[in-house]
Amino acid sequence: MHIIKPEWVCHLDEKSKKAPIYSLHVHPDGSRLATGAQDAKVKIWNMAPIIDVDKDHDTDTRRHLCTMSVHNGAVLCVKWSNGEGKYLATGSDDQIVMIWSLDRSTEPWGGGSFGSSDGPNVENWRGHRRLAGHESDVTDVAWSPENTYLASAGLDSKIIIWDGRTFDRVIMLDQHQGFVKGLTWDPVGKYLASQSDDKSVRIWRITDWEVEVVVTEPFTQSSGTTFFERLSWSPDGGHIATANAFNGSIPVSSVIARDNWKAEISLVGHSAAVEVVAFNPLLFKYTDSKGDIGITSICAVGSQDRGLTVWRTHEARPFVGIKELFEHSFLDLSWTPDGQSLLSCSYDGTVAVLLFQSENLGEAVPAEEKHRMLAKYGYERRGEIMAETPIQLAMEEQLKESSATSKMDKVMNHDSSMEGVTTTFAKPSDPSVFAPSRPQVHHIVASEQSVTMTSDGKKRIKPLFLGNGMGSAPVFQPAPQPAQSSNVGIAGSSGYIERGDPSISTPDGGFPTVIVGTKRKDAPVNGTSASGGPAKKVDVSAKGKGTQESRNAVATPLLSVSKTRIGIPRVKSHITRNRAGLECHNSVTGDQPSKVICSQKGAVVWVDYLPSPVLLMTGNANFSAVACEDGGLYIYSPAGRRMMPCIMLESAAAVLECEKEFLMCITACGLVSSWNVNQQVALMSSVSIAPILQPALYAADTPANSASVTHAAVRMNGLPLLTTSAGQGFSWHEGMKVWVKIVDAWFATSSFFGADPVFGGKLNQQAVSPLGPRKGVLAQLQASSTLGRLDKDAAFAQELLNVEATVQSAVTLSHLENQIAAAQVLQSPTEYKQWLRCYVQKLADEGSVAKVEELCKYLLGPVYEGGELSGWQPTVMNFKKRELLKDLLPVLSSNRALQRTLKEYVVGLESVSTPKSESSASPIVTPEV
């Protein structure tokens, strides 16, 4: 036996000192080693130079393969999936489990972590999924034998079971009363064992996820001072070796027998608590003193006393005992797949390798013999589904070699991702409605200018930038945002607007057939006071007493009978809209006309006077619009010409937005209208927003504060986008003339909720997504709808998941289908293609034959003669359907259970692609695609 300590296998902290390595694991093919450390990094190393001195000295052999720096805290556990080792699961004290996969579609980019001395990355390991659910440090992860499940444990005393294919959450196990620090799966696949600081080992049944047995006897004297309690199940399925057990006052590794779940065997020899135990993955033959051949397993034990022992389970003493292998405690152990090498890591930041000779361990038992031993516990080896046709193998090869991921990356980074998105998001007439914070409107007055005295006694006034009308506004530090009112209100795209309360006065019997005015003490109307006499004029030119900067707007009597009422802006003495080049001076008392000024580059272009105080203004290069307190709406050409007579709304405007030639208005009665100003036609006319405010939740005829409209915008096609405080986003379906719910907090349970379509992670995924900020209109709408609601949505999702284990899978499929349909409504081709690919991958993971067939038929269309008369459209969102099918079939081929279904559509694609002259069969007439 030889011991090697490769000094170059390490993690360095910011002071270039070795950081503690908390976990390591050897890849199932023995080619790679993964390590996780306190520096929050995951590193992958080449195993060849670690176990072979000659290759270590070979300058052409790369030692370091990749560094991943996504976690925001120390990486406490790393574990490769079984079999091919397709995935690497890592857990961190940032409460996240990351799933990594090797990206073979692109060449290594050659970069590395900033400040890293490991050299460039040789392999590209990218974040495949980001699993959030733990409320504290993730201490251990473990894959089930067939990768059916992934289990994760944490200091929140919980165990979460994830689906090994889709990575949806299956169930949360929360019966431990202390930190859970170790997990191990039964090689038969029937049980999961967990060890906790509550001084117990629990055996969980996989069938119903209930506890089979709780073992406490060897742990009554255990302390909570260990970093981990990493237990291990023997490869023959008969025993569980545990950590941090005590036999009296002696630290031991207690072995639990599967037959009776009793801990009657103790592995002794350590002076401090045992941190980690690891069984060799192979079984070995031995010959006893009588010459009889038996089968034994080998177990390694690492302790806080810096010592290591290695045991054969048929012997009473360890055959290897090493003291002070490290300068600090053992933290993790991992055997190579051939069972000939044992790797260990320590808190001192180093890695040690024990290289055994064949005579040290004995002859390995063949896999078939091990499977026969497991069969007595009910083990049934699942045969792999074989590829039945060359077509299946060709599609699988195409999936491996294709650059599907990189193609999607390019599409996401391309400017075409803004297709169907209005410039309201990027360059609106007023500040973006989707900005996370909204600075208040700043009024610039002369007193703000800085006056200094020069040495010769002259005054020097520092110039103050007032803006150029259509140019950029001066830069100010944003003021604190006012508290949001519980009333129905809208945060418009023109910054924060102070609004009055919605009217809640409903006279008995309603209103008669004549117009009745609304009495207000603070706002005379048409030159009369509230008592009916002449209004008293207020000297607004004098400072101090009598000056009035703003007041509540006068509400129309229609609000008293309207089922939906929205707060309207207050009447202010001065309003500016720099981006539109508009400025207004109102007479708050109503005894003087309101003056509207439009300027460009500092020069006044036109001026107009209006009889009613102005509430809202907007404009662009095509037109300007001004909404008044009396419900009047005035539209001007760029030169100031009135493009049409005053539009009289049923109530004052609450929101006014424009985009290109379109103008959208939402009134205080909750009615939305959208017009093409140039053509003077309506896309929407007085459509109520009541459906999106969930009126069914409120008692009839009882005024109540409903969900508020948080954002409003108009798209380039003139249709509105609205989001509410309920975490929902809506748009108008032009064809069906109905509101459609694009974003819904109900989908918070979905694995893709708030996620980048390519990465599939949660809202805080920017750190791991290579694509950067979102650009699509659907992603923008979703981000706006969920802003400030993450905790609430996460709590809702948690509650929903506790109802039934299958909820997440079903909701995820529904969410993906909703996203595809929403992208069609919003006319966003790029997002449509992204979500369609995610949906297809989910169908493959689920093996949903019926939905796969339905989708393939939709994309393939008729292949018979005369099929062009069936009404099938060859394109969707400007994509050729059959080209989409051709790209998606290899994705579906990842599940061989679907190969017979896919073969039919591969043949169908070939038949419609074959020219008539080359076809030996009867001619097939197809639509031109």
Tab-separated table of C-alpha atoms in Angstrom, residues 269-489:
chain	number	residue	atom	x	y	z
A	269	GLY	CA	-9.749	2.215	17.496
A	270	HIS	CA	-10.313	5.973	17.578
A	271	SER	CA	-9.897	8.472	20.381
A	272	ALA	CA	-12.307	11.095	19.022
A	273	ALA	CA	-15.703	11.099	17.315
A	274	VAL	CA	-16.013	9.466	13.912
A	275	GLU	CA	-16.826	11.937	11.125
A	276	VAL	CA	-17.179	9.745	8.055
A	277	VAL	CA	-17.536	6.089	7.083
A	278	ALA	CA	-17.287	4.698	3.539
A	279	PHE	CA	-17.732	1.137	2.260
A	280	ASN	CA	-15.701	-0.045	-0.706
A	281	PRO	CA	-18.120	-0.367	-3.669
A	282	LEU	CA	-16.882	-3.928	-4.373
A	283	LEU	CA	-17.083	-7.165	-2.450
A	284	PHE	CA	-13.964	-9.309	-2.043
A	285	LYS	CA	-13.216	-12.985	-1.548
A	286	TYR	CA	-11.149	-14.272	1.364
A	287	THR	CA	-9.936	-17.646	2.588
A	288	ASP	CA	-10.245	-18.469	6.278
A	289	SER	CA	-7.957	-20.601	8.426
A	290	LYS	CA	-9.834	-23.741	7.425
A	291	GLY	CA	-9.379	-23.029	3.744
A	292	ASP	CA	-13.009	-22.071	3.167
A	293	ILE	CA	-13.721	-19.199	0.753
A	294	GLY	CA	-15.978	-16.431	1.934
A	295	ILE	CA	-17.099	-12.980	0.808
A	296	THR	CA	-16.364	-9.819	2.764
A	297	SER	CA	-16.831	-6.103	2.429
A	298	ILE	CA	-14.289	-3.404	3.280
A	299	CYS	CA	-15.058	-0.274	5.281
A	300	ALA	CA	-12.940	2.857	5.908
A	301	VAL	CA	-13.443	5.016	9.004
A	302	GLY	CA	-12.184	8.620	9.367
A	303	SER	CA	-12.159	10.409	12.708
A	304	GLN	CA	-11.619	13.757	14.367
A	305	ASP	CA	-8.439	12.283	15.877
A	306	ARG	CA	-6.855	12.655	12.385
A	307	GLY	CA	-6.623	8.858	12.157
A	308	LEU	CA	-7.921	6.365	9.591
A	309	THR	CA	-8.794	2.692	9.970
A	310	VAL	CA	-9.792	0.221	7.250
A	311	TRP	CA	-11.734	-2.907	8.156
A	312	ARG	CA	-12.705	-6.214	6.637
A	313	THR	CA	-16.140	-6.995	8.008
A	314	HIS	CA	-15.264	-10.638	8.791
A	315	GLU	CA	-12.299	-9.653	10.971
A	316	ALA	CA	-12.241	-8.285	14.528
A	317	ARG	CA	-9.384	-5.838	13.921
A	318	PRO	CA	-8.645	-3.314	11.193
A	319	PHE	CA	-6.053	-4.365	8.658
A	320	VAL	CA	-4.997	-0.723	8.134
A	321	GLY	CA	-4.502	1.831	10.873
A	322	ILE	CA	-2.951	5.256	10.256
A	323	LYS	CA	-2.507	7.976	12.855
A	324	GLU	CA	-2.215	11.677	12.160
A	325	LEU	CA	-2.603	11.387	8.400
A	326	PHE	CA	-3.773	14.995	8.431
A	327	GLU	CA	-3.162	18.002	10.623
A	328	HIS	CA	-6.885	18.301	11.305
A	329	SER	CA	-10.062	16.231	11.272
A	330	PHE	CA	-11.163	13.917	8.449
A	331	LEU	CA	-14.185	15.283	6.598
A	332	ASP	CA	-14.913	12.913	3.705
A	333	LEU	CA	-13.871	9.613	2.096
A	334	SER	CA	-14.347	8.248	-1.425
A	335	TRP	CA	-13.296	4.958	-3.055
A	336	THR	CA	-12.425	4.673	-6.728
A	337	PRO	CA	-14.825	2.505	-8.771
A	338	ASP	CA	-12.267	-0.302	-9.088
A	339	GLY	CA	-12.008	-0.410	-5.293
A	340	GLN	CA	-8.203	-0.159	-5.357
A	341	SER	CA	-7.782	3.419	-4.115
A	342	LEU	CA	-9.211	5.433	-1.222
A	343	LEU	CA	-9.248	9.244	-1.272
A	344	SER	CA	-9.785	11.404	1.796
A	345	CYS	CA	-9.919	15.122	2.581
A	346	SER	CA	-9.414	17.151	5.715
A	347	TYR	CA	-10.152	20.465	7.332
A	348	ASP	CA	-6.465	21.322	6.851
A	349	GLY	CA	-7.179	21.735	3.115
A	350	THR	CA	-5.258	18.679	1.830
A	351	VAL	CA	-6.175	15.427	0.095
A	352	ALA	CA	-4.584	12.012	0.760
A	353	VAL	CA	-4.729	8.934	-1.476
A	354	LEU	CA	-4.228	5.341	-0.324
A	355	LEU	CA	-3.200	3.057	-3.192
A	356	PHE	CA	-3.849	-0.597	-2.353
A	357	GLN	CA	-2.266	-3.570	-4.065
A	358	SER	CA	-4.389	-6.478	-5.200
A	359	GLU	CA	-2.936	-8.693	-2.447
A	360	ASN	CA	-4.004	-6.148	0.185
A	361	LEU	CA	-7.702	-6.420	-0.608
A	362	GLY	CA	-8.103	-9.787	-2.277
A	363	GLU	CA	-9.988	-10.881	-5.370
A	364	ALA	CA	-13.017	-8.797	-6.266
A	365	VAL	CA	-16.370	-10.553	-6.523
A	366	PRO	CA	-17.997	-10.319	-10.001
A	367	ALA	CA	-20.964	-7.974	-10.325
A	368	GLU	CA	-23.302	-10.883	-11.086
A	369	GLU	CA	-22.448	-12.488	-7.762
A	370	LYS	CA	-23.104	-9.224	-5.922
A	371	HIS	CA	-26.490	-8.919	-7.635
A	372	ARG	CA	-27.377	-12.448	-6.504
A	373	MET	CA	-26.545	-11.482	-2.924
A	374	LEU	CA	-28.744	-8.414	-3.180
A	375	ALA	CA	-31.587	-10.483	-4.634
A	376	LYS	CA	-32.332	-11.978	-1.219
A	377	TYR	CA	-33.421	-8.505	-0.122
A	378	GLY	CA	-35.669	-8.105	-3.141
A	379	TYR	CA	-33.220	-6.532	-5.566
A	380	GLU	CA	-34.319	-6.659	-9.187
A	381	ARG	CA	-31.841	-5.402	-11.702
A	382	ARG	CA	-33.550	-3.213	-14.231
A	383	GLY	CA	-32.372	-3.958	-17.696
A	384	GLU	CA	-31.594	-0.952	-19.830
A	385	ILE	CA	-34.028	-0.260	-22.641
A	386	MET	CA	-32.198	-1.167	-25.822
A	387	ALA	CA	-32.289	0.885	-28.965
A	388	GLU	CA	-34.464	-1.016	-31.420
A	389	THR	CA	-33.582	0.784	-34.639
A	390	PRO	CA	-30.680	2.696	-36.191
A	391	ILE	CA	-33.011	5.708	-36.218
A	392	GLN	CA	-32.998	5.806	-32.398
A	393	LEU	CA	-29.204	5.540	-32.241
A	394	ALA	CA	-28.819	8.257	-34.883
A	395	MET	CA	-31.070	10.651	-32.951
A	396	GLU	CA	-29.215	9.956	-29.710
A	397	GLU	CA	-25.923	10.671	-31.438
A	398	GLN	CA	-27.389	13.827	-32.938
A	399	LEU	CA	-28.523	14.930	-29.481
A	400	LYS	CA	-25.030	14.415	-28.063
A	401	GLU	CA	-23.204	16.155	-30.864
A	402	SER	CA	-25.687	18.902	-31.587
A	403	SER	CA	-25.080	22.377	-30.330
A	404	ALA	CA	-28.639	22.737	-29.129
A	405	THR	CA	-27.623	24.488	-25.950
A	406	SER	CA	-25.260	26.882	-27.660
A	407	LYS	CA	-27.871	27.622	-30.296
A	408	MET	CA	-30.339	28.593	-27.620
A	409	ASP	CA	-27.689	30.734	-25.973
A	410	LYS	CA	-27.103	32.566	-29.230
A	411	VAL	CA	-30.807	33.055	-29.755
A	412	MET	CA	-31.238	34.440	-26.249
A	413	ASN	CA	-28.318	36.827	-26.681
A	414	HIS	CA	-29.498	37.974	-30.103
A	415	ASP	CA	-31.449	41.187	-30.419
A	416	SER	CA	-34.325	39.221	-31.903
A	417	SER	CA	-35.293	38.294	-28.364
A	418	MET	CA	-36.948	41.690	-28.228
A	419	GLU	CA	-39.357	40.717	-30.987
A	420	GLY	CA	-42.837	41.787	-30.053
A	421	VAL	CA	-41.617	43.972	-27.184
A	422	THR	CA	-42.446	47.634	-27.215
A	423	THR	CA	-39.839	50.252	-26.621
A	424	THR	CA	-41.912	51.112	-23.568
A	425	PHE	CA	-39.627	48.765	-21.675
A	426	ALA	CA	-36.359	50.218	-22.940
A	427	LYS	CA	-37.130	53.734	-24.181
A	428	PRO	CA	-40.629	54.676	-23.070
A	429	SER	CA	-42.210	58.046	-23.323
A	430	ASP	CA	-41.766	58.165	-19.555
A	431	PRO	CA	-39.534	56.078	-17.222
A	432	SER	CA	-39.994	52.326	-17.625
A	433	VAL	CA	-43.002	50.783	-15.987
A	434	PHE	CA	-40.914	47.765	-15.211
A	435	ALA	CA	-38.181	49.599	-13.324
A	436	PRO	CA	-37.686	48.134	-9.847
A	437	SER	CA	-37.792	51.518	-8.165
A	438	ARG	CA	-39.441	54.798	-9.133
A	439	PRO	CA	-37.857	58.114	-8.261
A	440	GLN	CA	-40.223	60.926	-7.454
A	441	VAL	CA	-40.692	63.814	-9.841
A	442	HIS	CA	-38.241	66.568	-8.877
A	443	HIS	CA	-39.309	70.163	-9.377
A	444	ILE	CA	-36.372	72.494	-10.069
A	445	VAL	CA	-36.713	75.970	-8.649
A	446	ALA	CA	-34.378	78.936	-8.713
A	447	SER	CA	-33.495	78.629	-5.038
A	448	GLU	CA	-31.694	75.371	-5.798
A	449	GLN	CA	-28.964	77.222	-7.719
A	450	SER	CA	-25.606	77.648	-5.979
A	451	VAL	CA	-24.474	81.286	-5.504
A	452	THR	CA	-20.832	82.044	-4.550
A	453	MET	CA	-18.838	85.255	-4.098
A	454	THR	CA	-15.593	85.751	-5.995
A	455	SER	CA	-12.517	87.562	-4.589
A	456	ASP	CA	-13.484	90.811	-6.343
A	457	GLY	CA	-16.915	90.797	-4.677
A	458	LYS	CA	-18.893	89.623	-7.705
A	459	LYS	CA	-21.612	87.022	-7.463
A	460	ARG	CA	-21.165	83.799	-9.400
A	461	ILE	CA	-24.246	81.668	-10.041
A	462	LYS	CA	-23.502	78.030	-10.841
A	463	PRO	CA	-25.522	76.935	-13.919
A	464	LEU	CA	-28.260	74.410	-13.258
A	465	PHE	CA	-29.191	71.858	-15.916
A	466	LEU	CA	-32.921	72.039	-16.616
A	467	GLY	CA	-33.119	69.476	-19.417
A	468	ASN	CA	-33.683	69.983	-23.119
A	469	GLY	CA	-37.269	68.873	-23.393
A	470	MET	CA	-36.714	65.701	-25.383
A	471	GLY	CA	-33.292	64.872	-23.938
A	472	SER	CA	-32.254	63.165	-20.771
A	473	ALA	CA	-33.448	64.443	-17.441
A	474	PRO	CA	-31.003	65.599	-14.787
A	475	VAL	CA	-29.620	62.855	-12.599
A	476	PHE	CA	-30.748	62.909	-8.989
A	477	GLN	CA	-30.393	60.501	-6.109
A	478	PRO	CA	-33.706	58.636	-5.935
A	479	ALA	CA	-35.924	59.643	-3.074
A	480	PRO	CA	-37.469	57.023	-0.781
A	481	GLN	CA	-40.550	55.492	-2.355
A	482	PRO	CA	-43.820	56.355	-0.649
A	483	ALA	CA	-45.679	53.563	1.078
A	484	GLN	CA	-48.080	51.799	-1.256
A	485	SER	CA	-51.720	52.526	-0.663
A	486	SER	CA	-54.036	49.631	-0.095
A	487	ASN	CA	-56.508	51.220	-2.480
A	488	VAL	CA	-56.842	50.187	-6.078
A	489	GLY	CA	-54.073	52.119	-7.757
